[in-house]
Coordinates of C-alpha atoms and ligand atoms in Angstrom, one line a residue:
X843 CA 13.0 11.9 10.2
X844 CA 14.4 9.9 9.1
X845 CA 12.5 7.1 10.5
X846 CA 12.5 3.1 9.8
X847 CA 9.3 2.0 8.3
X848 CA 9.1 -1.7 7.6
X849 CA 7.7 -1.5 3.9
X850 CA 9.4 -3.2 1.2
X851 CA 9.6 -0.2 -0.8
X852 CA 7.7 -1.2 -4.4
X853 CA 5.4 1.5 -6.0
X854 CA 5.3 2.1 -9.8
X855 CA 6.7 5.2 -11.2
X856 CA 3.0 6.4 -12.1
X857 CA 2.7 7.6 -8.9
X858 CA 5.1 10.6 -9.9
X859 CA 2.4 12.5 -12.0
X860 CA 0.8 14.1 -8.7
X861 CA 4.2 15.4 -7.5
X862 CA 5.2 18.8 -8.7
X863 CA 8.8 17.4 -7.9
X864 CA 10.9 15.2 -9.3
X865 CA 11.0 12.0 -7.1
X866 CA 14.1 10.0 -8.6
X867 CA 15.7 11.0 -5.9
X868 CA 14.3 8.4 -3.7
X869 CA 14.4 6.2 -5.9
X870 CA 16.8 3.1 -5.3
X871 CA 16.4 0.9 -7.6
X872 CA 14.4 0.7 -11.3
X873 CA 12.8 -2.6 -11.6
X874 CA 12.7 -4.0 -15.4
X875 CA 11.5 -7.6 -14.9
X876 CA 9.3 -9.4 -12.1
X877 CA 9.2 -13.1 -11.3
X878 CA 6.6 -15.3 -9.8
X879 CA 6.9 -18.7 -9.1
X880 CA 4.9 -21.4 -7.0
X881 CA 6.6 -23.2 -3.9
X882 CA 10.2 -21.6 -5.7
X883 CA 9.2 -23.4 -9.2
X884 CA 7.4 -23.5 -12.2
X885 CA 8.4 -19.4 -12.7
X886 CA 7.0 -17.3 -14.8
X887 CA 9.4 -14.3 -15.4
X888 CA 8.1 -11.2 -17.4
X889 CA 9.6 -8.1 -18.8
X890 CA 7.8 -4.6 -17.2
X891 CA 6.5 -3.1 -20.1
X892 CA 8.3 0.3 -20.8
X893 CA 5.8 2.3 -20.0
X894 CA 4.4 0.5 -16.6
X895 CA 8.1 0.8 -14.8
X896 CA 8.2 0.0 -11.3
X897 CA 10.5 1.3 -8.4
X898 CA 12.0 0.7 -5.2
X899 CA 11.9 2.9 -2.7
X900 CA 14.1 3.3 1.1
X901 CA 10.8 4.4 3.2
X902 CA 13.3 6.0 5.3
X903 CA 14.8 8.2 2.2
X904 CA 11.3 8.8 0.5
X905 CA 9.7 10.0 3.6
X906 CA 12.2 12.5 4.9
X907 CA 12.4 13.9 1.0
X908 CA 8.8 14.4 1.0
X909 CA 8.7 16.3 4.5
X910 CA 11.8 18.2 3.0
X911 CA 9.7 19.2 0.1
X912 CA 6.6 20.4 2.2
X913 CA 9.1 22.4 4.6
X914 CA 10.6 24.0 1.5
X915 CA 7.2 25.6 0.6
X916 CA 6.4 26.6 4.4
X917 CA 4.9 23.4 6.0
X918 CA 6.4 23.0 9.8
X919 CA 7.6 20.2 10.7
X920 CA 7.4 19.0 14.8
X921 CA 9.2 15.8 14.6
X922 CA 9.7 13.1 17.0
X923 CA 7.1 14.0 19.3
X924 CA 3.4 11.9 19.3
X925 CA -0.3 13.3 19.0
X926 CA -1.8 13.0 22.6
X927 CA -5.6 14.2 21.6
X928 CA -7.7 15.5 18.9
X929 CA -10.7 17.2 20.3
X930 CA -13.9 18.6 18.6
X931 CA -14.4 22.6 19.9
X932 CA -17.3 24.4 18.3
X933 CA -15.6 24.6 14.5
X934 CA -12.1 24.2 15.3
X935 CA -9.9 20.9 16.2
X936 CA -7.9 21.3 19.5
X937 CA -4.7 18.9 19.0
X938 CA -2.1 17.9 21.7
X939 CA 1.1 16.9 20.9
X940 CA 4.6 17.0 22.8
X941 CA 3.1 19.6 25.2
X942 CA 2.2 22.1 22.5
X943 CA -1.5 22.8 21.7
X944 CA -2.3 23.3 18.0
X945 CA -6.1 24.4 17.0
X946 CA -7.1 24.3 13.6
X947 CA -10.3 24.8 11.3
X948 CA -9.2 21.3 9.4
X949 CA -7.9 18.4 9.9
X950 CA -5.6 15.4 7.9
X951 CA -5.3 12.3 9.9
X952 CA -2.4 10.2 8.5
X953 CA -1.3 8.3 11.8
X954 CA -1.1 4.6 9.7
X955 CA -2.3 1.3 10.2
X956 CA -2.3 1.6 13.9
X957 CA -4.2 4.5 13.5
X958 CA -5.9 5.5 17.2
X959 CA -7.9 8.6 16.4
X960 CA -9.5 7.4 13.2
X961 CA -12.2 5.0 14.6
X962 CA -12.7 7.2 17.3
X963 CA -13.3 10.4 15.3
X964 CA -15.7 8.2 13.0
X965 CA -12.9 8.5 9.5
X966 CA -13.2 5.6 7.8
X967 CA -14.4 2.0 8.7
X968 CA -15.4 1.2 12.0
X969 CA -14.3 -1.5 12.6
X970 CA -10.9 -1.8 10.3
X971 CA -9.9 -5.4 8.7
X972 CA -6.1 -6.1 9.0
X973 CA -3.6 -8.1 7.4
X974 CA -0.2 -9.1 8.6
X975 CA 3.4 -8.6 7.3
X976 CA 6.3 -9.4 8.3
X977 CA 9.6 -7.3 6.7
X978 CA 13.1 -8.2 6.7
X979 CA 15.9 -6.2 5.4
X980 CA 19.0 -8.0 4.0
X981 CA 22.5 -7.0 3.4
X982 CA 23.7 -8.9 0.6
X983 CA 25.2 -8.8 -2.7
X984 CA 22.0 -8.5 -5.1
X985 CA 22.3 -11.4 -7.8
X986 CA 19.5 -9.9 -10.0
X987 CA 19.3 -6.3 -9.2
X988 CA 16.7 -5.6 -11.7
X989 CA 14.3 -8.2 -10.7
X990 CA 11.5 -7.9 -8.8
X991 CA 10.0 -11.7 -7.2
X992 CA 7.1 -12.7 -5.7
X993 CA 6.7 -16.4 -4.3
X994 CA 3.0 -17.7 -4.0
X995 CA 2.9 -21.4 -2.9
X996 CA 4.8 -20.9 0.5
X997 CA 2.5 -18.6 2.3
X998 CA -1.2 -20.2 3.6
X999 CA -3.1 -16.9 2.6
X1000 CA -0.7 -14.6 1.2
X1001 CA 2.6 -14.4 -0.8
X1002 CA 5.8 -13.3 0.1
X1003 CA 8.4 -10.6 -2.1
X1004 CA 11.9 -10.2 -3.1
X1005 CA 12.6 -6.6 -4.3
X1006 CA 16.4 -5.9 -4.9
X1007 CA 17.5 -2.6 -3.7
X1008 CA 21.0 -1.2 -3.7
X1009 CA 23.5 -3.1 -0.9
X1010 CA 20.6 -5.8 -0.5
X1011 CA 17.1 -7.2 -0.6
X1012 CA 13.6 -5.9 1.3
X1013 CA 12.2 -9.2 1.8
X1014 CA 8.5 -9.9 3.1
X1015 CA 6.0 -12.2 3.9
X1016 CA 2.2 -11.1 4.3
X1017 CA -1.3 -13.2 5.0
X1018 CA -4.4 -11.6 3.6
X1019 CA -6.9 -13.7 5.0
X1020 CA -7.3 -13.6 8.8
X1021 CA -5.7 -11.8 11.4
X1022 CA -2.8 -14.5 12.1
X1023 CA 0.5 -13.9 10.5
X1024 CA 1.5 -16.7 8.9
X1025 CA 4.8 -19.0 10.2
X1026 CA 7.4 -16.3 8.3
X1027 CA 10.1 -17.9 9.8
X1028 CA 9.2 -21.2 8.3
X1029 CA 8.8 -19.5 4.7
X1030 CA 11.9 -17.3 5.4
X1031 CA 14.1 -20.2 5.9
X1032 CA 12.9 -21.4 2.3
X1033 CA 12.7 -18.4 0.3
X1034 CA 16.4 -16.7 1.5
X1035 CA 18.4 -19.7 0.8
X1036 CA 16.5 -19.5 -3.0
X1037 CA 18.6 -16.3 -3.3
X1038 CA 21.8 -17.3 -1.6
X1039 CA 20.9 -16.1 1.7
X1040 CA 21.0 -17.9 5.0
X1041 CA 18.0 -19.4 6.2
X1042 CA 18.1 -17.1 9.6
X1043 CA 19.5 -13.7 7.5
X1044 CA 18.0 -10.0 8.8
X1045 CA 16.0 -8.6 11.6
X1046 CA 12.6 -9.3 11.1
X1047 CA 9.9 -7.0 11.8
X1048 CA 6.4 -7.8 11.9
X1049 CA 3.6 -5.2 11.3
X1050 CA -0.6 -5.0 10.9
X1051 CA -1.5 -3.5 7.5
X1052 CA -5.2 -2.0 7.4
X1053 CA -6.9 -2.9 4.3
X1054 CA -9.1 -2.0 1.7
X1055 CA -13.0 -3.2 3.1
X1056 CA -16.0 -1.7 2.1
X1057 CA -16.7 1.8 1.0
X1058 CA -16.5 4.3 3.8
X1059 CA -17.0 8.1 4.9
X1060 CA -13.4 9.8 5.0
X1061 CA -14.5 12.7 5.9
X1062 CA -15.7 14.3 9.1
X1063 CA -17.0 18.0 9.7
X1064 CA -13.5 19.7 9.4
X1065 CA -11.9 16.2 8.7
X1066 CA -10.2 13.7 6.2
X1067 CA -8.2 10.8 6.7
X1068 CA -5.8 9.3 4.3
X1069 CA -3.5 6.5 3.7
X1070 CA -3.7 3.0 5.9
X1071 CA -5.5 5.2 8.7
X1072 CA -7.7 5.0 6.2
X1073 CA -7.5 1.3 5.5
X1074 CA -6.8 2.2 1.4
X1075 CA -4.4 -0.8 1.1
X1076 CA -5.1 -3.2 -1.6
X1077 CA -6.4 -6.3 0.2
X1078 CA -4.5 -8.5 -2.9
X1079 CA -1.4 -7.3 -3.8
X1080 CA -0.7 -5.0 -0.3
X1081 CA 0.0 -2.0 -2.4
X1082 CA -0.3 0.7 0.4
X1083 CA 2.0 3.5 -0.6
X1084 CA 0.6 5.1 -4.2
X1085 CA -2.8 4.8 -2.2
X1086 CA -1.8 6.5 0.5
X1087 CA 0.5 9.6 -1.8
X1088 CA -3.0 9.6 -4.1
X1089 CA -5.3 10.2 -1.2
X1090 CA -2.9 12.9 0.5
X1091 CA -3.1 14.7 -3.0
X1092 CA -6.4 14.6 -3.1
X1093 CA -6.9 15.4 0.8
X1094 CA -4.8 18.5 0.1
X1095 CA -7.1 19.7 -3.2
X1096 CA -10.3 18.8 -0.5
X1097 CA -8.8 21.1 2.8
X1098 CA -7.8 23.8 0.0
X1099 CA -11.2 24.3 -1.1
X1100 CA -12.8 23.7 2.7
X1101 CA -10.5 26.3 3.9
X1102 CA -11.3 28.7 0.9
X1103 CA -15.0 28.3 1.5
X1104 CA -14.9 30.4 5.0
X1105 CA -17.8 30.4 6.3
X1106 CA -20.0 29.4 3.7
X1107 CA -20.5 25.8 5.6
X1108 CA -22.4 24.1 2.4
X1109 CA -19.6 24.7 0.1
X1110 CA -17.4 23.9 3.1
X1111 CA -18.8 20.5 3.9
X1112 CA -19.0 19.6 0.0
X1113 CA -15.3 20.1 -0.3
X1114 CA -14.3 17.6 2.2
X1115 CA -17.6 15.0 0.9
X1116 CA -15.9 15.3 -2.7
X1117 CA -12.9 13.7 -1.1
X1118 CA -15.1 10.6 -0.2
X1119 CA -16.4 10.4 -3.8
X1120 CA -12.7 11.1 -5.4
X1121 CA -11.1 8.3 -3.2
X1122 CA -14.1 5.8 -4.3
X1123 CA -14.4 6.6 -7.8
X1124 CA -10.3 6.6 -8.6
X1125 CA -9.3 3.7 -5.7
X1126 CA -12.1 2.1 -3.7
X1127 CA -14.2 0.7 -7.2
X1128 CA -11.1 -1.0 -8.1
X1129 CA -10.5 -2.4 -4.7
X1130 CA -13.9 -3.9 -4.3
X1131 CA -13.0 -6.3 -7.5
X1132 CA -9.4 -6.3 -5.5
X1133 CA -11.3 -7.8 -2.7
X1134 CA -13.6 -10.4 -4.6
X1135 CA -10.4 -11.6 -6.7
X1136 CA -8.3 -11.8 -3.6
X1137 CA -10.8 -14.1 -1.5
X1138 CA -11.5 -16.5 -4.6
X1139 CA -7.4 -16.4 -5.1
X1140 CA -6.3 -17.2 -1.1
X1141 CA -9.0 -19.6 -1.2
X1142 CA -7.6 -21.6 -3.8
X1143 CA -3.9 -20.4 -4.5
X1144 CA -2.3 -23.4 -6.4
X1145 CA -5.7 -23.1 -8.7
X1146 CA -5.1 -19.2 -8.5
X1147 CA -1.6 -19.5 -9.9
X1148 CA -2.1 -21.6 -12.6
X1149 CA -5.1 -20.0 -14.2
X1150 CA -4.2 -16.4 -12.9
X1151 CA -0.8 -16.1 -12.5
X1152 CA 1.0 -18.4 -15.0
X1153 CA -1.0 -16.8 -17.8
X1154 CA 0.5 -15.0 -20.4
X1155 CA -0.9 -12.0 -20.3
X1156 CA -1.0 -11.7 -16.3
X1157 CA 2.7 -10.0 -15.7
X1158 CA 1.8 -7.1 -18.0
X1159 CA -1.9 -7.0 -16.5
X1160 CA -0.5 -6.7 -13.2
X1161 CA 1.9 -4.0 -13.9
X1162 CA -0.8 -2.0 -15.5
X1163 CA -3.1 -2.6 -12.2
X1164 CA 0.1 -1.7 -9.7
X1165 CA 0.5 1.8 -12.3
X1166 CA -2.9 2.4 -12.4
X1167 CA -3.5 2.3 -16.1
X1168 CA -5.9 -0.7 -15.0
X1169 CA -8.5 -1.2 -12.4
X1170 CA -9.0 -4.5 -10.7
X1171 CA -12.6 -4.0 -12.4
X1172 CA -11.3 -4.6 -15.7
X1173 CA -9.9 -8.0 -15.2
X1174 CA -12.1 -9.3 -12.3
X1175 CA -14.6 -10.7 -14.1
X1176 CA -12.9 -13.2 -16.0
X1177 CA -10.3 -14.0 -13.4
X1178 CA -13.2 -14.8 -10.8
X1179 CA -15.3 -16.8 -13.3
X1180 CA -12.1 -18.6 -14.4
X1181 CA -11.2 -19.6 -10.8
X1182 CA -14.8 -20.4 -9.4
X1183 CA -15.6 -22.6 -13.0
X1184 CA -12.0 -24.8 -12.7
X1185 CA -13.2 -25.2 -9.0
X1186 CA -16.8 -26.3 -9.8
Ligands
FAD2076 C1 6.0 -5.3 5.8 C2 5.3 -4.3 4.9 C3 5.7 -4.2 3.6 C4 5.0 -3.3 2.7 N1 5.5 -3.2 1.4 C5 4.9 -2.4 0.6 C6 5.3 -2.2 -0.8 O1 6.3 -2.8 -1.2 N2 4.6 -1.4 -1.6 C7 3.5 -0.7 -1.1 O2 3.0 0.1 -1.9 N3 3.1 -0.8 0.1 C8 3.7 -1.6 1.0 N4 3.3 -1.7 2.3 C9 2.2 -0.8 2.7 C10 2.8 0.6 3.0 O3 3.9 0.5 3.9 C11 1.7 1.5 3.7 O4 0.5 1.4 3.0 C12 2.2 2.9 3.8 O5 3.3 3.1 4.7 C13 1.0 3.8 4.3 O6 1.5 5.1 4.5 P1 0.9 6.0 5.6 O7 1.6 7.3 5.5 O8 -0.6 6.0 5.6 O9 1.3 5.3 7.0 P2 2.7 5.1 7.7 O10 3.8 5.1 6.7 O11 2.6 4.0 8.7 O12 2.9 6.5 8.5 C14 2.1 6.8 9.6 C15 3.0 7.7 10.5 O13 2.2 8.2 11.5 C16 3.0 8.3 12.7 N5 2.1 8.3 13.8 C17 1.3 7.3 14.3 N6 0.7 7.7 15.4 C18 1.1 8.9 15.7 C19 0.8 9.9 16.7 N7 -0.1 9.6 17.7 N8 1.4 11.1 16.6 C20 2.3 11.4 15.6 N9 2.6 10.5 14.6 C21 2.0 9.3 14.7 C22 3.9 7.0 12.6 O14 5.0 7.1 13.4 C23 4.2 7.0 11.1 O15 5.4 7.8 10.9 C24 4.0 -2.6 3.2 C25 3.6 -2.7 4.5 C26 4.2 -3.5 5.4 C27 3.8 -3.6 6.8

């Protein structure tokens, strides 16, 4: 720590009612407006509603303040060396790492997207579904530094982003439908030049983002798993970080009461089932609607944008979804039947 993260850094402010912090200082830029447009035209451009604001983050900033923050109240931190094993022993976890062995009565398994221990250890779904991103950082005077933008019509199966941050742009391209990434050279050499950027700008750096796919067990006998290890990201809009800061919250609350409980293994074992029912009542019900809108929308993206997107209610109903005033539920049914009926 700190550590580069490709990420392009948006999560909405929301997310700070969990912290007992104040997370501002992480924050790098306050995003008042977003854009969309469709192969760079036809925008639509919409003012964040006051109370749904949106930031960006610097993963590398945001992380290392969070592990500052758990240090400060006694966490210990062993940075820089990787988890060898995780082993099963009677009722406690044996865990290798850098040469040190660490046993404990619980375990929170938060190794990402590439996650090795969660299929193994049975957290989550077996067999995980991935999309594909590809993230570029640019240095570059910002000409809207208050914007955020999101491009539909140049990505087959996916969109790419924009989001200004101080010094420069976190720029992205991700495909939700299929393991291939799509050509993000080819859309990066369209999008940049749309913001004054050469075509070839920034080192690009291309990652496999677990999402959202089913309703899963995320517990484990003396277990949780949470963020992309868990595969929580949202398999529409790629939101993976207030997902994953939710379910560590909500992990922690779970392993407090499993540790409390001692010996008495029913109240033990409820503790860390709770978590499973927390993480699908407040996420995963929204994310199956995420998941139906997403493959009628990727199917069909120029119909998607027109009757989804370009609507005039849709900015503000997307910022309410990304704060989590809304769930995906509460728009799905409309979206989908508008989408499938204009394709009929
Ligand atoms: C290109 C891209 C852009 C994105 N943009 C956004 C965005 O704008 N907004 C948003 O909300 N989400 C975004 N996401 C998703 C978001 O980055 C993830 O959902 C989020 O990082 C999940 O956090 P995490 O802590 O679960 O995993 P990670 O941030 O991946 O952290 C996992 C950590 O575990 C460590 N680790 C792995 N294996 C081991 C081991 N064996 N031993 C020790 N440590 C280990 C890794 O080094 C890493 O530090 C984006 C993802 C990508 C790929």
């Amino acid at each position: 720590m700190p550590r580069r993260k490709p990420c392009g850094g948006g999560m909405a402010a929301s997310v700070q009612r969990w912290f007992p912090f104040d997370l501002t200082p992480a924050v790098d830029q306050v995003i008042e407006q977003v854009r969309f447009t469709w192969c760079l035209e036809d925008p639509v451009t919409a003012v964040l509603p006051g109370d749904s604001p949106f930031w960006i983050v610097r993963r590398s900033r945001l992380d290392a303040y969070l592990a500052e923050q758990a240090v400060a109240v006694g966490a210990e931190l062993e940075d820089g060396s990787a988890v060898e094993t995780i082993e099963r022993h009677g009722n406690h976890w044996r865990v290798v790492s850098g040469g040190n062995v660490y046993t404990a009565r619980g375990l929170v398994l938060a190794d990402g997207s590439s996650s090795r221990f969660s299929v193994p250890l049975g957290l989550g779904p077996a067999r995980p579904r991935f999309a594909a991103a590809v993230a570029v950082e640019v240095e570059a005077q910002v000409l809207e530094p208050s914007t955020a933008r999101f491009e539909f019509g140049l990505v087959h199966h996916g969109f790419c982003w924009a989001f200004p941050r101080q010094g420069g742009y976190s720029i992205g391209v991700g495909t939700f439908i299929g393991r291939e990434a799509a050509d993000a050279d080819a859309v990066l050499a369209r999008l940049l030049p749309s913001l004054g950027l050469s075509p070839e700008a920034g080192e690009r750096f291309s990652s496999p983002l677990r999402v959202w796919d089913g309703h899963h067990a995320l517990h484990a006998p003396g277990a949780v798993v949470v963020g992309d290890a868990a595969s929580l990201c949202d398999p529409f809009l790629a939101e993976g970080l207030r997902p994953a800061l939710l379910s560590g919250v909500r992990a922690a609350e779970a392993m407090d009461r499993f540790l409390e409980a001692g010996t008495d293994s029913a109240t033990a074992d409820a503790a860390l089932a709770d978590y499973t029912a927390a993480m699908r009542r407040e996420w995963g019900e929204s994310m199956a609607w995420g998941r139906r809108i997403a493959q009628v929308f990727y199917r069909v993206p120029k119909v998607g944008y027109q009757l989804g997107i370009k609507r005039p209610t849709a900015p503000q109903r997307i910022a309410q979804i990304l704060s989590g005033e809304m769930g995906y539920g509460d728009i799905a049914q409309r979206v989908i039947k508008r989408l499938l009926f204009q394709r009929g």
